[in-house]
Amino acid sequence: GNLEWLDKNKTSFLIMWRRPEEWGKLIYQWVTKNGLTNSVFTLYELASGDDTENEEFHGLDEAMLLRALQALQQEHKAEIITLDDGRGVKFF
């Protein structure tokens, strides 16, 4: 369940430590535990900010972070937004 084919000929694949949905769950647990619902974060703040330094998702690759946030967006727990200097996310 943690392997995903990257092409239709199945010549390259991605092995994930955790699935995007699992990363999303960890991120959302951190948001709710710290009372940060209705807050906006840049992707940089989530992956590299001082506030997340001791969290498992700190340092997460931006592509995987986006996939995790997309999973949360499908659950109506977050919305990915465009900011002046890049992308961000608002949590509900």
mmCIF file with all atom_site columns, C-alpha atoms in Angstrom:
data_model
loop_
_atom_site.group_PDB
_atom_site.id
_atom_site.type_symbol
_atom_site.label_atom_id
_atom_site.label_alt_id
_atom_site.label_comp_id
_atom_site.label_asym_id
_atom_site.label_entity_id
_atom_site.label_seq_id
_atom_site.pdbx_PDB_ins_code
_atom_site.Cartn_x
_atom_site.Cartn_y
_atom_site.Cartn_z
_atom_site.occupancy
_atom_site.B_iso_or_equiv
_atom_site.pdbx_formal_charge
_atom_site.auth_seq_id
_atom_site.auth_comp_id
_atom_site.auth_asym_id
_atom_site.auth_atom_id
_atom_site.pdbx_PDB_model_num
ATOM 1  C CA . GLY A 1 1  ? 0.000   0.000  0.000   1.00 0.00 ? 1  GLY A CA 1
ATOM 2  C CA . ASN A 1 2  ? 2.976   2.360  0.225   1.00 0.00 ? 2  ASN A CA 1
ATOM 3  C CA . LEU A 1 3  ? 4.165   1.926  -3.365  1.00 0.00 ? 3  LEU A CA 1
ATOM 4  C CA . GLU A 1 4  ? 2.758   4.052  -6.159  1.00 0.00 ? 4  GLU A CA 1
ATOM 5  C CA . TRP A 1 5  ? 3.567   3.633  -9.841  1.00 0.00 ? 5  TRP A CA 1
ATOM 6  C CA . LEU A 1 6  ? 4.631   6.890  -11.471 1.00 0.00 ? 6  LEU A CA 1
ATOM 7  C CA . ASP A 1 7  ? 4.007   5.818  -15.055 1.00 0.00 ? 7  ASP A CA 1
ATOM 8  C CA . LYS A 1 8  ? 1.562   3.607  -16.849 1.00 0.00 ? 8  LYS A CA 1
ATOM 9  C CA . ASN A 1 9  ? 4.253   1.193  -18.081 1.00 0.00 ? 9  ASN A CA 1
ATOM 10 C CA . LYS A 1 10 ? 5.230   0.564  -14.459 1.00 0.00 ? 10 LYS A CA 1
ATOM 11 C CA . THR A 1 11 ? 8.903   1.341  -14.980 1.00 0.00 ? 11 THR A CA 1
ATOM 12 C CA . SER A 1 12 ? 9.273   3.801  -12.087 1.00 0.00 ? 12 SER A CA 1
ATOM 13 C CA . PHE A 1 13 ? 7.624   4.034  -8.722  1.00 0.00 ? 13 PHE A CA 1
ATOM 14 C CA . LEU A 1 14 ? 7.529   5.935  -5.465  1.00 0.00 ? 14 LEU A CA 1
ATOM 15 C CA . ILE A 1 15 ? 7.866   4.191  -2.126  1.00 0.00 ? 15 ILE A CA 1
ATOM 16 C CA . MET A 1 16 ? 6.296   6.249  0.640   1.00 0.00 ? 16 MET A CA 1
ATOM 17 C CA . TRP A 1 17 ? 7.132   6.136  4.323   1.00 0.00 ? 17 TRP A CA 1
ATOM 18 C CA . ARG A 1 18 ? 3.511   7.120  4.938   1.00 0.00 ? 18 ARG A CA 1
ATOM 19 C CA . ARG A 1 19 ? 0.616   7.610  2.577   1.00 0.00 ? 19 ARG A CA 1
ATOM 20 C CA . PRO A 1 20 ? -0.504  11.217 1.944   1.00 0.00 ? 20 PRO A CA 1
ATOM 21 C CA . GLU A 1 21 ? -3.649  10.621 3.999   1.00 0.00 ? 21 GLU A CA 1
ATOM 22 C CA . GLU A 1 22 ? -1.533  9.538  6.984   1.00 0.00 ? 22 GLU A CA 1
ATOM 23 C CA . TRP A 1 23 ? 0.651   12.652 6.707   1.00 0.00 ? 23 TRP A CA 1
ATOM 24 C CA . GLY A 1 24 ? -2.504  14.751 6.488   1.00 0.00 ? 24 GLY A CA 1
ATOM 25 C CA . LYS A 1 25 ? -3.836  13.158 9.651   1.00 0.00 ? 25 LYS A CA 1
ATOM 26 C CA . LEU A 1 26 ? -0.589  13.924 11.524  1.00 0.00 ? 26 LEU A CA 1
ATOM 27 C CA . ILE A 1 27 ? -0.626  17.532 10.318  1.00 0.00 ? 27 ILE A CA 1
ATOM 28 C CA . TYR A 1 28 ? -4.272  18.000 11.273  1.00 0.00 ? 28 TYR A CA 1
ATOM 29 C CA . GLN A 1 29 ? -3.671  16.498 14.715  1.00 0.00 ? 29 GLN A CA 1
ATOM 30 C CA . TRP A 1 30 ? -0.920  19.088 15.255  1.00 0.00 ? 30 TRP A CA 1
ATOM 31 C CA . VAL A 1 31 ? -3.233  21.886 14.068  1.00 0.00 ? 31 VAL A CA 1
ATOM 32 C CA . THR A 1 32 ? -6.078  20.904 16.398  1.00 0.00 ? 32 THR A CA 1
ATOM 33 C CA . LYS A 1 33 ? -3.784  20.099 19.358  1.00 0.00 ? 33 LYS A CA 1
ATOM 34 C CA . ASN A 1 34 ? -2.325  23.608 19.145  1.00 0.00 ? 34 ASN A CA 1
ATOM 35 C CA . GLY A 1 35 ? -5.654  25.384 18.582  1.00 0.00 ? 35 GLY A CA 1
ATOM 36 C CA . LEU A 1 36 ? -4.679  26.498 15.094  1.00 0.00 ? 36 LEU A CA 1
ATOM 37 C CA . THR A 1 37 ? -7.885  25.802 13.202  1.00 0.00 ? 37 THR A CA 1
ATOM 38 C CA . ASN A 1 38 ? -8.980  28.813 11.135  1.00 0.00 ? 38 ASN A CA 1
ATOM 39 C CA . SER A 1 39 ? -5.294  29.675 10.691  1.00 0.00 ? 39 SER A CA 1
ATOM 40 C CA . VAL A 1 40 ? -3.357  30.135 7.456   1.00 0.00 ? 40 VAL A CA 1
ATOM 41 C CA . PHE A 1 41 ? 0.146   28.724 6.945   1.00 0.00 ? 41 PHE A CA 1
ATOM 42 C CA . THR A 1 42 ? 2.557   28.807 4.060   1.00 0.00 ? 42 THR A CA 1
ATOM 43 C CA . LEU A 1 43 ? 3.866   25.445 2.907   1.00 0.00 ? 43 LEU A CA 1
ATOM 44 C CA . TYR A 1 44 ? 7.295   26.575 4.093   1.00 0.00 ? 44 TYR A CA 1
ATOM 45 C CA . GLU A 1 45 ? 5.992   27.247 7.621   1.00 0.00 ? 45 GLU A CA 1
ATOM 46 C CA . LEU A 1 46 ? 4.510   23.756 7.828   1.00 0.00 ? 46 LEU A CA 1
ATOM 47 C CA . ALA A 1 47 ? 7.496   21.882 6.449   1.00 0.00 ? 47 ALA A CA 1
ATOM 48 C CA . SER A 1 48 ? 10.357  24.026 7.742   1.00 0.00 ? 48 SER A CA 1
ATOM 49 C CA . GLY A 1 49 ? 9.066   26.466 10.328  1.00 0.00 ? 49 GLY A CA 1
ATOM 50 C CA . ASP A 1 50 ? 10.224  26.693 13.931  1.00 0.00 ? 50 ASP A CA 1
ATOM 51 C CA . ASP A 1 51 ? 6.754   25.728 15.218  1.00 0.00 ? 51 ASP A CA 1
ATOM 52 C CA . THR A 1 52 ? 6.868   22.320 13.548  1.00 0.00 ? 52 THR A CA 1
ATOM 53 C CA . GLU A 1 53 ? 10.497  21.520 14.326  1.00 0.00 ? 53 GLU A CA 1
ATOM 54 C CA . ASN A 1 54 ? 9.679   18.589 16.629  1.00 0.00 ? 54 ASN A CA 1
ATOM 55 C CA . GLU A 1 55 ? 6.877   17.181 14.478  1.00 0.00 ? 55 GLU A CA 1
ATOM 56 C CA . GLU A 1 56 ? 7.204   14.096 12.280  1.00 0.00 ? 56 GLU A CA 1
ATOM 57 C CA . PHE A 1 57 ? 6.131   16.048 9.191   1.00 0.00 ? 57 PHE A CA 1
ATOM 58 C CA . HIS A 1 58 ? 8.893   18.670 9.635   1.00 0.00 ? 58 HIS A CA 1
ATOM 59 C CA . GLY A 1 59 ? 11.128  18.524 6.560   1.00 0.00 ? 59 GLY A CA 1
ATOM 60 C CA . LEU A 1 60 ? 8.512   16.728 4.474   1.00 0.00 ? 60 LEU A CA 1
ATOM 61 C CA . ASP A 1 61 ? 9.055   17.052 0.727   1.00 0.00 ? 61 ASP A CA 1
ATOM 62 C CA . GLU A 1 62 ? 6.813   19.760 -0.769  1.00 0.00 ? 62 GLU A CA 1
ATOM 63 C CA . ALA A 1 63 ? 5.211   17.368 -3.271  1.00 0.00 ? 63 ALA A CA 1
ATOM 64 C CA . MET A 1 64 ? 4.202   14.969 -0.485  1.00 0.00 ? 64 MET A CA 1
ATOM 65 C CA . LEU A 1 65 ? 3.077   17.876 1.711   1.00 0.00 ? 65 LEU A CA 1
ATOM 66 C CA . LEU A 1 66 ? 0.801   19.080 -1.072  1.00 0.00 ? 66 LEU A CA 1
ATOM 67 C CA . ARG A 1 67 ? -0.651  15.599 -1.476  1.00 0.00 ? 67 ARG A CA 1
ATOM 68 C CA . ALA A 1 68 ? -1.282  15.411 2.274   1.00 0.00 ? 68 ALA A CA 1
ATOM 69 C CA . LEU A 1 69 ? -3.017  18.778 2.206   1.00 0.00 ? 69 LEU A CA 1
ATOM 70 C CA . GLN A 1 70 ? -5.082  17.721 -0.820  1.00 0.00 ? 70 GLN A CA 1
ATOM 71 C CA . ALA A 1 71 ? -6.261  14.718 1.202   1.00 0.00 ? 71 ALA A CA 1
ATOM 72 C CA . LEU A 1 72 ? -7.309  17.087 4.015   1.00 0.00 ? 72 LEU A CA 1
ATOM 73 C CA . GLN A 1 73 ? -9.012  19.339 1.478   1.00 0.00 ? 73 GLN A CA 1
ATOM 74 C CA . GLN A 1 74 ? -11.097 16.395 0.256   1.00 0.00 ? 74 GLN A CA 1
ATOM 75 C CA . GLU A 1 75 ? -12.181 15.833 3.862   1.00 0.00 ? 75 GLU A CA 1
ATOM 76 C CA . HIS A 1 76 ? -13.117 19.549 4.139   1.00 0.00 ? 76 HIS A CA 1
ATOM 77 C CA . LYS A 1 77 ? -10.536 20.056 6.891   1.00 0.00 ? 77 LYS A CA 1
ATOM 78 C CA . ALA A 1 78 ? -8.323  22.403 4.872   1.00 0.00 ? 78 ALA A CA 1
ATOM 79 C CA . GLU A 1 79 ? -8.184  24.536 1.763   1.00 0.00 ? 79 GLU A CA 1
ATOM 80 C CA . ILE A 1 80 ? -5.064  25.038 -0.326  1.00 0.00 ? 80 ILE A CA 1
ATOM 81 C CA . ILE A 1 81 ? -4.754  28.697 -1.285  1.00 0.00 ? 81 ILE A CA 1
ATOM 82 C CA . THR A 1 82 ? -2.490  30.835 -3.464  1.00 0.00 ? 82 THR A CA 1
ATOM 83 C CA . LEU A 1 83 ? -0.546  33.514 -1.628  1.00 0.00 ? 83 LEU A CA 1
ATOM 84 C CA . ASP A 1 84 ? 1.545   36.366 -3.032  1.00 0.00 ? 84 ASP A CA 1
ATOM 85 C CA . ASP A 1 85 ? 4.758   34.415 -2.505  1.00 0.00 ? 85 ASP A CA 1
ATOM 86 C CA . GLY A 1 86 ? 3.565   30.888 -3.180  1.00 0.00 ? 86 GLY A CA 1
ATOM 87 C CA . ARG A 1 87 ? 1.016   28.482 -1.789  1.00 0.00 ? 87 ARG A CA 1
ATOM 88 C CA . GLY A 1 88 ? -0.501  28.121 1.601   1.00 0.00 ? 88 GLY A CA 1
ATOM 89 C CA . VAL A 1 89 ? -3.241  26.323 3.443   1.00 0.00 ? 89 VAL A CA 1
ATOM 90 C CA . LYS A 1 90 ? -6.120  27.318 5.682   1.00 0.00 ? 90 LYS A CA 1
ATOM 91 C CA . PHE A 1 91 ? -7.285  24.761 8.219   1.00 0.00 ? 91 PHE A CA 1
ATOM 92 C CA . PHE A 1 92 ? -10.905 24.354 9.352   1.00 0.00 ? 92 PHE A CA 1
#
